């Protein structure tokens, strides 16, 4: 084994014989009959688990991860059962983020448990039953009482339910015996506050057991494994990292990915033809395969693909119409379960999903995954494609379909990086104070506690290892009613806290009920009513979408354009703007952001392409490189080369010899027909980083101009849109790296984003309750309370709920750290900023950025037409130059 500081990589592969020797004889015989050999994760992980070591297993779907996690525990449970030592208590705790996955695991355990029992009976052995049970929010009171009478030996649950049972007076006693904790889909938990929440629950469980238990994390493709391992195991009381064996079997399966474009000319082909060609291509993929899983990036996209595939099935035949189905989070649970069952039963030819089928529920046999548009990160690309070729010896097969030139470049580099095993880095939230507040209340319910003991337990969690002591004390102060003015707003202390003696405990007989009914980190999402100023109902939008809106923004609803005026609770007020173009696309809130790591690779590739073009490299060689390294088809290669040539000659026609790359930020000014200047920044750093940069710059620009400056946001850059007659007066150099955070706090304070996120944080931090003594409190009421409280607490800089709202927006929603990094590189001169003169047409690389501020789904045709028009203007500008260059090359 090789490793550092508590972490070691498993390098020794054990044979099946070696593993069978350490198993209970019944379990060994069952396993030997059932499986010809061990899978890669089993060869590396089973013996370390048997030795009682913490293990993180990262490998693709279909490589036997689940059995790897359970086999040793099952073996020891059967040992105990045979020795008559099995008690009515919990030994194995399995936690996953999905209820559907929990039910899957329950069914998957049913088989080995019953088959091993049958084997025992056939040998005349009488052994007690090993019980396994699922406990989630869906579990009835009767089922919970049964669990208390006959506790399961294996408890399958979710992070939220675990937090509740830790304070259930009787059932928590059954958890003292836990010896193994299995955390499934650990990568998806680690990235969100659900992971921070779970990490604290595990430390509280560790306190309850009074000794260490074996932690087993199961993860799909993720990076860096060291950080995920640290997250899984946390730290010892003395601050040293706990040990963990990392099993890296991420590349255990072969993959075959290709990038395709339905037409060779993505500019001049009419929009309708491009989309039709795309649906024909998808239909062809579905027809050639047994079962195709198609991913789109939005729920609306999912519905459109299903609709068009059904139309083609009707027209062309060959595929039954009812063998094509949609699966996304807006569908009811019943519909989703029905689709999952049909899929498992092999009744579907094609299933179309947004993100809901990314995680590991067993969906039966899929032989190809098609992806429409870019999945925005190498990791997500591999996770999605990994859903195909479910068995170990099969190849995971993916077809990436692109109908946009930026998408093509992005996906080509994504696939190249996937083959090079370069994965994006995971972002794990640090010190979320709302999650901390919830757990402090939970700890107070368990028993009276010394402050220093609680702080020690909390800092064992990776998510809170660097928690400043003063933040912890402020949380105690807030929870114990230390901000007395809040009482007049019905925010009462949930705990008592004696700072002199350094102890705290629960306050009031309802504390446990309030905690149990309000536990968890997922905010209540509801749709927001849209009314005109004279209160006429227009329709509904999602809350995520409302977060993005500033007064003056325009969007399409019900086929008409409206301008956002203000919001009140869960109502958005608008006025008609029918004659105007929308500024915010309706699907914007659903878009996945491009990862920072992949964005930098694409920016590097841009530099490489421009160097090749400048040095006169043969286009045939570039085409071969793209086909070999990036797995693109001829159409895609053609489109990518054409795209870069246009940009190259466009900049040459302006006398500019520096091209956008990871070392050069191009900034252009384009004057549109309405007389507005679009100040376009080609910062290819992903949307979260651009979100931070654009908000800071727009704030400074608005202050200087004394007028509202619009933002068009994209993964490849952003544009500040100035009203007619207003000249741009800010540059990236105006934002000092060390001032970025303060500027952003000012920029976001009066926004919808701040109001909504403050409510989410306040409900997590038990400041605004979702449920009081069994009464649901409507989201509208929660929002009204939160808006009032925000006005009250804004003067307390260190108030935990306010501090956490800023942290969540700047670090988790935006990416302030990488934005600061970009600014530092500019200030150090490592990245140059190159400006164009005022242009009458945007550059080819700017099309999608400026269109972000002009387009909507309804206006897809207009968008294509506009790109074609921009293209004609660019080609007119560069035609002579291209002719001169090619003549020179020929002579």
PDB file of N, CA, C and O in Angstrom, residues 168-221:
ATOM      1  N   UNK A 168     -33.997  10.026  19.082  1.00  0.00           N
ATOM      2  CA  UNK A 168     -35.174   9.249  19.497  1.00  0.00           C
ATOM      3  C   UNK A 168     -34.776   8.494  20.767  1.00  0.00           C
ATOM      4  O   UNK A 168     -33.895   7.627  20.725  1.00  0.00           O
ATOM      5  N   UNK A 169     -35.374   8.833  21.942  1.00  0.00           N
ATOM      6  CA  UNK A 169     -34.855   8.356  23.229  1.00  0.00           C
ATOM      7  C   UNK A 169     -34.622   6.855  23.295  1.00  0.00           C
ATOM      8  O   UNK A 169     -33.599   6.393  23.800  1.00  0.00           O
ATOM      9  N   UNK A 170     -35.559   6.052  22.750  1.00  0.00           N
ATOM     10  CA  UNK A 170     -35.403   4.598  22.883  1.00  0.00           C
ATOM     11  C   UNK A 170     -34.562   4.022  21.749  1.00  0.00           C
ATOM     12  O   UNK A 170     -33.678   3.211  21.975  1.00  0.00           O
ATOM     13  N   UNK A 171     -34.867   4.445  20.513  1.00  0.00           N
ATOM     14  CA  UNK A 171     -34.202   3.797  19.379  1.00  0.00           C
ATOM     15  C   UNK A 171     -32.703   4.120  19.330  1.00  0.00           C
ATOM     16  O   UNK A 171     -31.902   3.306  18.889  1.00  0.00           O
ATOM     17  N   UNK A 172     -32.313   5.311  19.818  1.00  0.00           N
ATOM     18  CA  UNK A 172     -30.893   5.663  19.752  1.00  0.00           C
ATOM     19  C   UNK A 172     -30.034   4.652  20.515  1.00  0.00           C
ATOM     20  O   UNK A 172     -28.882   4.413  20.162  1.00  0.00           O
ATOM     21  N   UNK A 173     -30.624   4.028  21.551  1.00  0.00           N
ATOM     22  CA  UNK A 173     -29.883   3.026  22.328  1.00  0.00           C
ATOM     23  C   UNK A 173     -29.472   1.842  21.447  1.00  0.00           C
ATOM     24  O   UNK A 173     -28.471   1.184  21.696  1.00  0.00           O
ATOM     25  N   UNK A 174     -30.307   1.571  20.420  1.00  0.00           N
ATOM     26  CA  UNK A 174     -30.022   0.433  19.530  1.00  0.00           C
ATOM     27  C   UNK A 174     -28.834   0.726  18.601  1.00  0.00           C
ATOM     28  O   UNK A 174     -28.361  -0.153  17.885  1.00  0.00           O
ATOM     29  N   UNK A 175     -28.403   2.004  18.560  1.00  0.00           N
ATOM     30  CA  UNK A 175     -27.304   2.371  17.663  1.00  0.00           C
ATOM     31  C   UNK A 175     -25.941   2.290  18.356  1.00  0.00           C
ATOM     32  O   UNK A 175     -24.906   2.442  17.716  1.00  0.00           O
ATOM     33  N   UNK A 176     -25.951   2.047  19.667  1.00  0.00           N
ATOM     34  CA  UNK A 176     -24.672   1.995  20.397  1.00  0.00           C
ATOM     35  C   UNK A 176     -23.768   0.871  19.889  1.00  0.00           C
ATOM     36  O   UNK A 176     -22.557   0.905  20.074  1.00  0.00           O
ATOM     37  N   UNK A 177     -24.383  -0.142  19.250  1.00  0.00           N
ATOM     38  CA  UNK A 177     -23.616  -1.334  18.842  1.00  0.00           C
ATOM     39  C   UNK A 177     -23.141  -1.269  17.391  1.00  0.00           C
ATOM     40  O   UNK A 177     -22.576  -2.242  16.887  1.00  0.00           O
ATOM     41  N   UNK A 178     -23.397  -0.173  16.708  1.00  0.00           N
ATOM     42  CA  UNK A 178     -23.032  -0.082  15.284  1.00  0.00           C
ATOM     43  C   UNK A 178     -21.539  -0.350  15.101  1.00  0.00           C
ATOM     44  O   UNK A 178     -20.693   0.254  15.768  1.00  0.00           O
ATOM     45  N   UNK A 179     -21.238  -1.266  14.173  1.00  0.00           N
ATOM     46  CA  UNK A 179     -19.826  -1.607  13.907  1.00  0.00           C
ATOM     47  C   UNK A 179     -19.380  -1.225  12.497  1.00  0.00           C
ATOM     48  O   UNK A 179     -18.201  -1.059  12.231  1.00  0.00           O
ATOM     49  N   UNK A 180     -20.348  -1.147  11.577  1.00  0.00           N
ATOM     50  CA  UNK A 180     -20.015  -0.761  10.196  1.00  0.00           C
ATOM     51  C   UNK A 180     -20.979   0.329   9.746  1.00  0.00           C
ATOM     52  O   UNK A 180     -22.186   0.215   9.939  1.00  0.00           O
ATOM     53  N   UNK A 181     -20.439   1.377   9.140  1.00  0.00           N
ATOM     54  CA  UNK A 181     -21.290   2.405   8.525  1.00  0.00           C
ATOM     55  C   UNK A 181     -20.919   2.483   7.047  1.00  0.00           C
ATOM     56  O   UNK A 181     -19.754   2.713   6.697  1.00  0.00           O
ATOM     57  N   UNK A 182     -21.920   2.242   6.190  1.00  0.00           N
ATOM     58  CA  UNK A 182     -21.695   2.295   4.743  1.00  0.00           C
ATOM     59  C   UNK A 182     -22.361   3.562   4.213  1.00  0.00           C
ATOM     60  O   UNK A 182     -23.555   3.775   4.422  1.00  0.00           O
ATOM     61  N   UNK A 183     -21.578   4.428   3.562  1.00  0.00           N
ATOM     62  CA  UNK A 183     -22.144   5.642   2.966  1.00  0.00           C
ATOM     63  C   UNK A 183     -22.084   5.475   1.451  1.00  0.00           C
ATOM     64  O   UNK A 183     -21.006   5.429   0.856  1.00  0.00           O
ATOM     65  N   UNK A 184     -23.241   5.360   0.828  1.00  0.00           N
ATOM     66  CA  UNK A 184     -23.314   5.157  -0.625  1.00  0.00           C
ATOM     67  C   UNK A 184     -23.408   6.507  -1.333  1.00  0.00           C
ATOM     68  O   UNK A 184     -23.898   7.471  -0.767  1.00  0.00           O
ATOM     69  N   UNK A 185     -22.964   6.523  -2.600  1.00  0.00           N
ATOM     70  CA  UNK A 185     -22.996   7.767  -3.408  1.00  0.00           C
ATOM     71  C   UNK A 185     -22.366   8.912  -2.611  1.00  0.00           C
ATOM     72  O   UNK A 185     -22.878  10.034  -2.581  1.00  0.00           O
ATOM     73  N   UNK A 186     -21.239   8.613  -1.967  1.00  0.00           N
ATOM     74  CA  UNK A 186     -20.619   9.599  -1.070  1.00  0.00           C
ATOM     75  C   UNK A 186     -20.231  10.875  -1.826  1.00  0.00           C
ATOM     76  O   UNK A 186     -20.269  11.983  -1.286  1.00  0.00           O
ATOM     77  N   UNK A 187     -19.941  10.747  -3.134  1.00  0.00           N
ATOM     78  CA  UNK A 187     -19.558  11.929  -3.924  1.00  0.00           C
ATOM     79  C   UNK A 187     -20.706  12.920  -4.030  1.00  0.00           C
ATOM     80  O   UNK A 187     -20.513  14.123  -3.944  1.00  0.00           O
ATOM     81  N   UNK A 188     -21.934  12.399  -4.192  1.00  0.00           N
ATOM     82  CA  UNK A 188     -23.054  13.334  -4.365  1.00  0.00           C
ATOM     83  C   UNK A 188     -23.427  13.984  -3.036  1.00  0.00           C
ATOM     84  O   UNK A 188     -23.909  15.107  -2.992  1.00  0.00           O
ATOM     85  N   UNK A 189     -23.205  13.273  -1.925  1.00  0.00           N
ATOM     86  CA  UNK A 189     -23.465  13.868  -0.606  1.00  0.00           C
ATOM     87  C   UNK A 189     -22.414  14.924  -0.268  1.00  0.00           C
ATOM     88  O   UNK A 189     -22.743  16.017   0.196  1.00  0.00           O
ATOM     89  N   UNK A 190     -21.150  14.597  -0.536  1.00  0.00           N
ATOM     90  CA  UNK A 190     -20.054  15.492  -0.134  1.00  0.00           C
ATOM     91  C   UNK A 190     -20.187  16.879  -0.750  1.00  0.00           C
ATOM     92  O   UNK A 190     -19.789  17.872  -0.156  1.00  0.00           O
ATOM     93  N   UNK A 191     -20.774  16.947  -1.948  1.00  0.00           N
ATOM     94  CA  UNK A 191     -20.846  18.226  -2.671  1.00  0.00           C
ATOM     95  C   UNK A 191     -21.899  19.182  -2.120  1.00  0.00           C
ATOM     96  O   UNK A 191     -21.975  20.317  -2.539  1.00  0.00           O
ATOM     97  N   UNK A 192     -22.755  18.694  -1.214  1.00  0.00           N
ATOM     98  CA  UNK A 192     -23.841  19.556  -0.744  1.00  0.00           C
ATOM     99  C   UNK A 192     -23.870  19.598   0.783  1.00  0.00           C
ATOM    100  O   UNK A 192     -23.129  18.891   1.464  1.00  0.00           O
ATOM    101  N   UNK A 193     -24.786  20.412   1.312  1.00  0.00           N
ATOM    102  CA  UNK A 193     -24.902  20.526   2.771  1.00  0.00           C
ATOM    103  C   UNK A 193     -25.454  19.244   3.393  1.00  0.00           C
ATOM    104  O   UNK A 193     -25.306  19.043   4.601  1.00  0.00           O
ATOM    105  N   UNK A 194     -26.062  18.376   2.575  1.00  0.00           N
ATOM    106  CA  UNK A 194     -26.516  17.082   3.120  1.00  0.00           C
ATOM    107  C   UNK A 194     -25.306  16.299   3.618  1.00  0.00           C
ATOM    108  O   UNK A 194     -25.381  15.558   4.593  1.00  0.00           O
ATOM    109  N   UNK A 195     -24.176  16.470   2.922  1.00  0.00           N
ATOM    110  CA  UNK A 195     -22.942  15.790   3.323  1.00  0.00           C
ATOM    111  C   UNK A 195     -22.395  16.353   4.625  1.00  0.00           C
ATOM    112  O   UNK A 195     -21.997  15.600   5.527  1.00  0.00           O
ATOM    113  N   UNK A 196     -22.389  17.691   4.747  1.00  0.00           N
ATOM    114  CA  UNK A 196     -21.919  18.324   5.996  1.00  0.00           C
ATOM    115  C   UNK A 196     -22.786  17.838   7.157  1.00  0.00           C
ATOM    116  O   UNK A 196     -22.299  17.555   8.258  1.00  0.00           O
ATOM    117  N   UNK A 197     -24.094  17.745   6.888  1.00  0.00           N
ATOM    118  CA  UNK A 197     -25.072  17.309   7.890  1.00  0.00           C
ATOM    119  C   UNK A 197     -24.762  15.879   8.338  1.00  0.00           C
ATOM    120  O   UNK A 197     -24.680  15.574   9.528  1.00  0.00           O
ATOM    121  N   UNK A 198     -24.544  15.001   7.340  1.00  0.00           N
ATOM    122  CA  UNK A 198     -24.249  13.598   7.643  1.00  0.00           C
ATOM    123  C   UNK A 198     -22.930  13.471   8.402  1.00  0.00           C
ATOM    124  O   UNK A 198     -22.820  12.673   9.336  1.00  0.00           O
ATOM    125  N   UNK A 199     -21.938  14.269   8.027  1.00  0.00           N
ATOM    126  CA  UNK A 199     -20.629  14.127   8.687  1.00  0.00           C
ATOM    127  C   UNK A 199     -20.743  14.428  10.185  1.00  0.00           C
ATOM    128  O   UNK A 199     -20.073  13.797  10.996  1.00  0.00           O
ATOM    129  N   UNK A 200     -21.619  15.384  10.549  1.00  0.00           N
ATOM    130  CA  UNK A 200     -21.826  15.667  11.982  1.00  0.00           C
ATOM    131  C   UNK A 200     -22.620  14.546  12.661  1.00  0.00           C
ATOM    132  O   UNK A 200     -22.343  14.186  13.802  1.00  0.00           O
ATOM    133  N   UNK A 201     -23.605  13.998  11.952  1.00  0.00           N
ATOM    134  CA  UNK A 201     -24.366  12.871  12.522  1.00  0.00           C
ATOM    135  C   UNK A 201     -23.435  11.705  12.838  1.00  0.00           C
ATOM    136  O   UNK A 201     -23.565  11.046  13.869  1.00  0.00           O
ATOM    137  N   UNK A 202     -22.480  11.453  11.931  1.00  0.00           N
ATOM    138  CA  UNK A 202     -21.558  10.322  12.144  1.00  0.00           C
ATOM    139  C   UNK A 202     -20.657  10.574  13.354  1.00  0.00           C
ATOM    140  O   UNK A 202     -20.321   9.642  14.085  1.00  0.00           O
ATOM    141  N   UNK A 203     -20.262  11.826  13.562  1.00  0.00           N
ATOM    142  CA  UNK A 203     -19.439  12.122  14.747  1.00  0.00           C
ATOM    143  C   UNK A 203     -20.261  11.983  16.038  1.00  0.00           C
ATOM    144  O   UNK A 203     -19.752  11.545  17.066  1.00  0.00           O
ATOM    145  N   UNK A 204     -21.544  12.348  15.969  1.00  0.00           N
ATOM    146  CA  UNK A 204     -22.408  12.169  17.148  1.00  0.00           C
ATOM    147  C   UNK A 204     -22.643  10.675  17.406  1.00  0.00           C
ATOM    148  O   UNK A 204     -22.707  10.223  18.551  1.00  0.00           O
ATOM    149  N   UNK A 205     -22.747   9.913  16.313  1.00  0.00           N
ATOM    150  CA  UNK A 205     -22.896   8.457  16.451  1.00  0.00           C
ATOM    151  C   UNK A 205     -21.621   7.860  17.067  1.00  0.00           C
ATOM    152  O   UNK A 205     -21.693   6.992  17.936  1.00  0.00           O
ATOM    153  N   UNK A 206     -20.475   8.367  16.615  1.00  0.00           N
ATOM    154  CA  UNK A 206     -19.182   7.899  17.161  1.00  0.00           C
ATOM    155  C   UNK A 206     -19.125   8.154  18.681  1.00  0.00           C
ATOM    156  O   UNK A 206     -18.627   7.333  19.445  1.00  0.00           O
ATOM    157  N   UNK A 207     -19.694   9.285  19.122  1.00  0.00           N
ATOM    158  CA  UNK A 207     -19.734   9.627  20.550  1.00  0.00           C
ATOM    159  C   UNK A 207     -20.649   8.647  21.285  1.00  0.00           C
ATOM    160  O   UNK A 207     -20.376   8.232  22.403  1.00  0.00           O
ATOM    161  N   UNK A 208     -21.748   8.273  20.614  1.00  0.00           N
ATOM    162  CA  UNK A 208     -22.737   7.366  21.220  1.00  0.00           C
ATOM    163  C   UNK A 208     -22.161   5.953  21.370  1.00  0.00           C
ATOM    164  O   UNK A 208     -22.347   5.299  22.399  1.00  0.00           O
ATOM    165  N   UNK A 209     -21.429   5.477  20.343  1.00  0.00           N
ATOM    166  CA  UNK A 209     -20.881   4.106  20.409  1.00  0.00           C
ATOM    167  C   UNK A 209     -19.704   4.037  21.384  1.00  0.00           C
ATOM    168  O   UNK A 209     -19.389   2.968  21.901  1.00  0.00           O
ATOM    169  N   UNK A 210     -19.045   5.183  21.580  1.00  0.00           N
ATOM    170  CA  UNK A 210     -17.907   5.199  22.500  1.00  0.00           C
ATOM    171  C   UNK A 210     -16.664   4.549  21.926  1.00  0.00           C
ATOM    172  O   UNK A 210     -15.662   4.364  22.609  1.00  0.00           O
ATOM    173  N   UNK A 211     -16.692   4.151  20.655  1.00  0.00           N
ATOM    174  CA  UNK A 211     -15.503   3.572  19.998  1.00  0.00           C
ATOM    175  C   UNK A 211     -15.655   3.798  18.492  1.00  0.00           C
ATOM    176  O   UNK A 211     -16.738   4.122  18.007  1.00  0.00           O
ATOM    177  N   UNK A 212     -14.560   3.587  17.772  1.00  0.00           N
ATOM    178  CA  UNK A 212     -14.612   3.772  16.307  1.00  0.00           C
ATOM    179  C   UNK A 212     -15.403   2.643  15.655  1.00  0.00           C
ATOM    180  O   UNK A 212     -15.411   1.521  16.155  1.00  0.00           O
ATOM    181  N   UNK A 213     -16.070   2.954  14.557  1.00  0.00           N
ATOM    182  CA  UNK A 213     -16.683   1.904  13.723  1.00  0.00           C
ATOM    183  C   UNK A 213     -16.008   1.965  12.353  1.00  0.00           C
ATOM    184  O   UNK A 213     -15.316   2.931  12.031  1.00  0.00           O
ATOM    185  N   UNK A 214     -16.204   0.917  11.570  1.00  0.00           N
ATOM    186  CA  UNK A 214     -15.591   0.877  10.236  1.00  0.00           C
ATOM    187  C   UNK A 214     -16.456   1.706   9.280  1.00  0.00           C
ATOM    188  O   UNK A 214     -17.658   1.491   9.180  1.00  0.00           O
ATOM    189  N   UNK A 215     -15.814   2.649   8.600  1.00  0.00           N
ATOM    190  CA  UNK A 215     -16.549   3.474   7.631  1.00  0.00           C
ATOM    191  C   UNK A 215     -16.204   2.995   6.226  1.00  0.00           C
ATOM    192  O   UNK A 215     -15.018   2.887   5.875  1.00  0.00           O
ATOM    193  N   UNK A 216     -17.243   2.730   5.444  1.00  0.00           N
ATOM    194  CA  UNK A 216     -17.041   2.281   4.062  1.00  0.00           C
ATOM    195  C   UNK A 216     -17.787   3.255   3.158  1.00  0.00           C
ATOM    196  O   UNK A 216     -19.000   3.420   3.281  1.00  0.00           O
ATOM    197  N   UNK A 217     -17.041   3.945   2.305  1.00  0.00           N
ATOM    198  CA  UNK A 217     -17.667   4.894   1.379  1.00  0.00           C
ATOM    199  C   UNK A 217     -17.694   4.309  -0.016  1.00  0.00           C
ATOM    200  O   UNK A 217     -16.702   3.701  -0.458  1.00  0.00           O
ATOM    201  N   UNK A 218     -18.831   4.454  -0.696  1.00  0.00           N
ATOM    202  CA  UNK A 218     -18.931   3.979  -2.084  1.00  0.00           C
ATOM    203  C   UNK A 218     -19.158   5.185  -2.978  1.00  0.00           C
ATOM    204  O   UNK A 218     -20.019   6.019  -2.709  1.00  0.00           O
ATOM    205  N   UNK A 219     -18.357   5.264  -4.033  1.00  0.00           N
ATOM    206  CA  UNK A 219     -18.451   6.445  -4.884  1.00  0.00           C
ATOM    207  C   UNK A 219     -18.266   6.067  -6.336  1.00  0.00           C
ATOM    208  O   UNK A 219     -17.503   5.153  -6.651  1.00  0.00           O
ATOM    209  N   UNK A 220     -18.962   6.797  -7.201  1.00  0.00           N
ATOM    210  CA  UNK A 220     -18.691   6.645  -8.631  1.00  0.00           C
ATOM    211  C   UNK A 220     -17.418   7.445  -8.915  1.00  0.00           C
ATOM    212  O   UNK A 220     -16.704   7.844  -8.003  1.00  0.00           O
ATOM    213  N   UNK A 221     -17.167   7.722 -10.178  1.00  0.00           N
ATOM    214  CA  UNK A 221     -15.981   8.459 -10.585  1.00  0.00           C
ATOM    215  C   UNK A 221     -15.950   9.828  -9.911  1.00  0.00           C
ATOM    216  O   UNK A 221     -16.911  10.575 -10.019  1.00  0.00           O
TER     217      UNK A 221
END
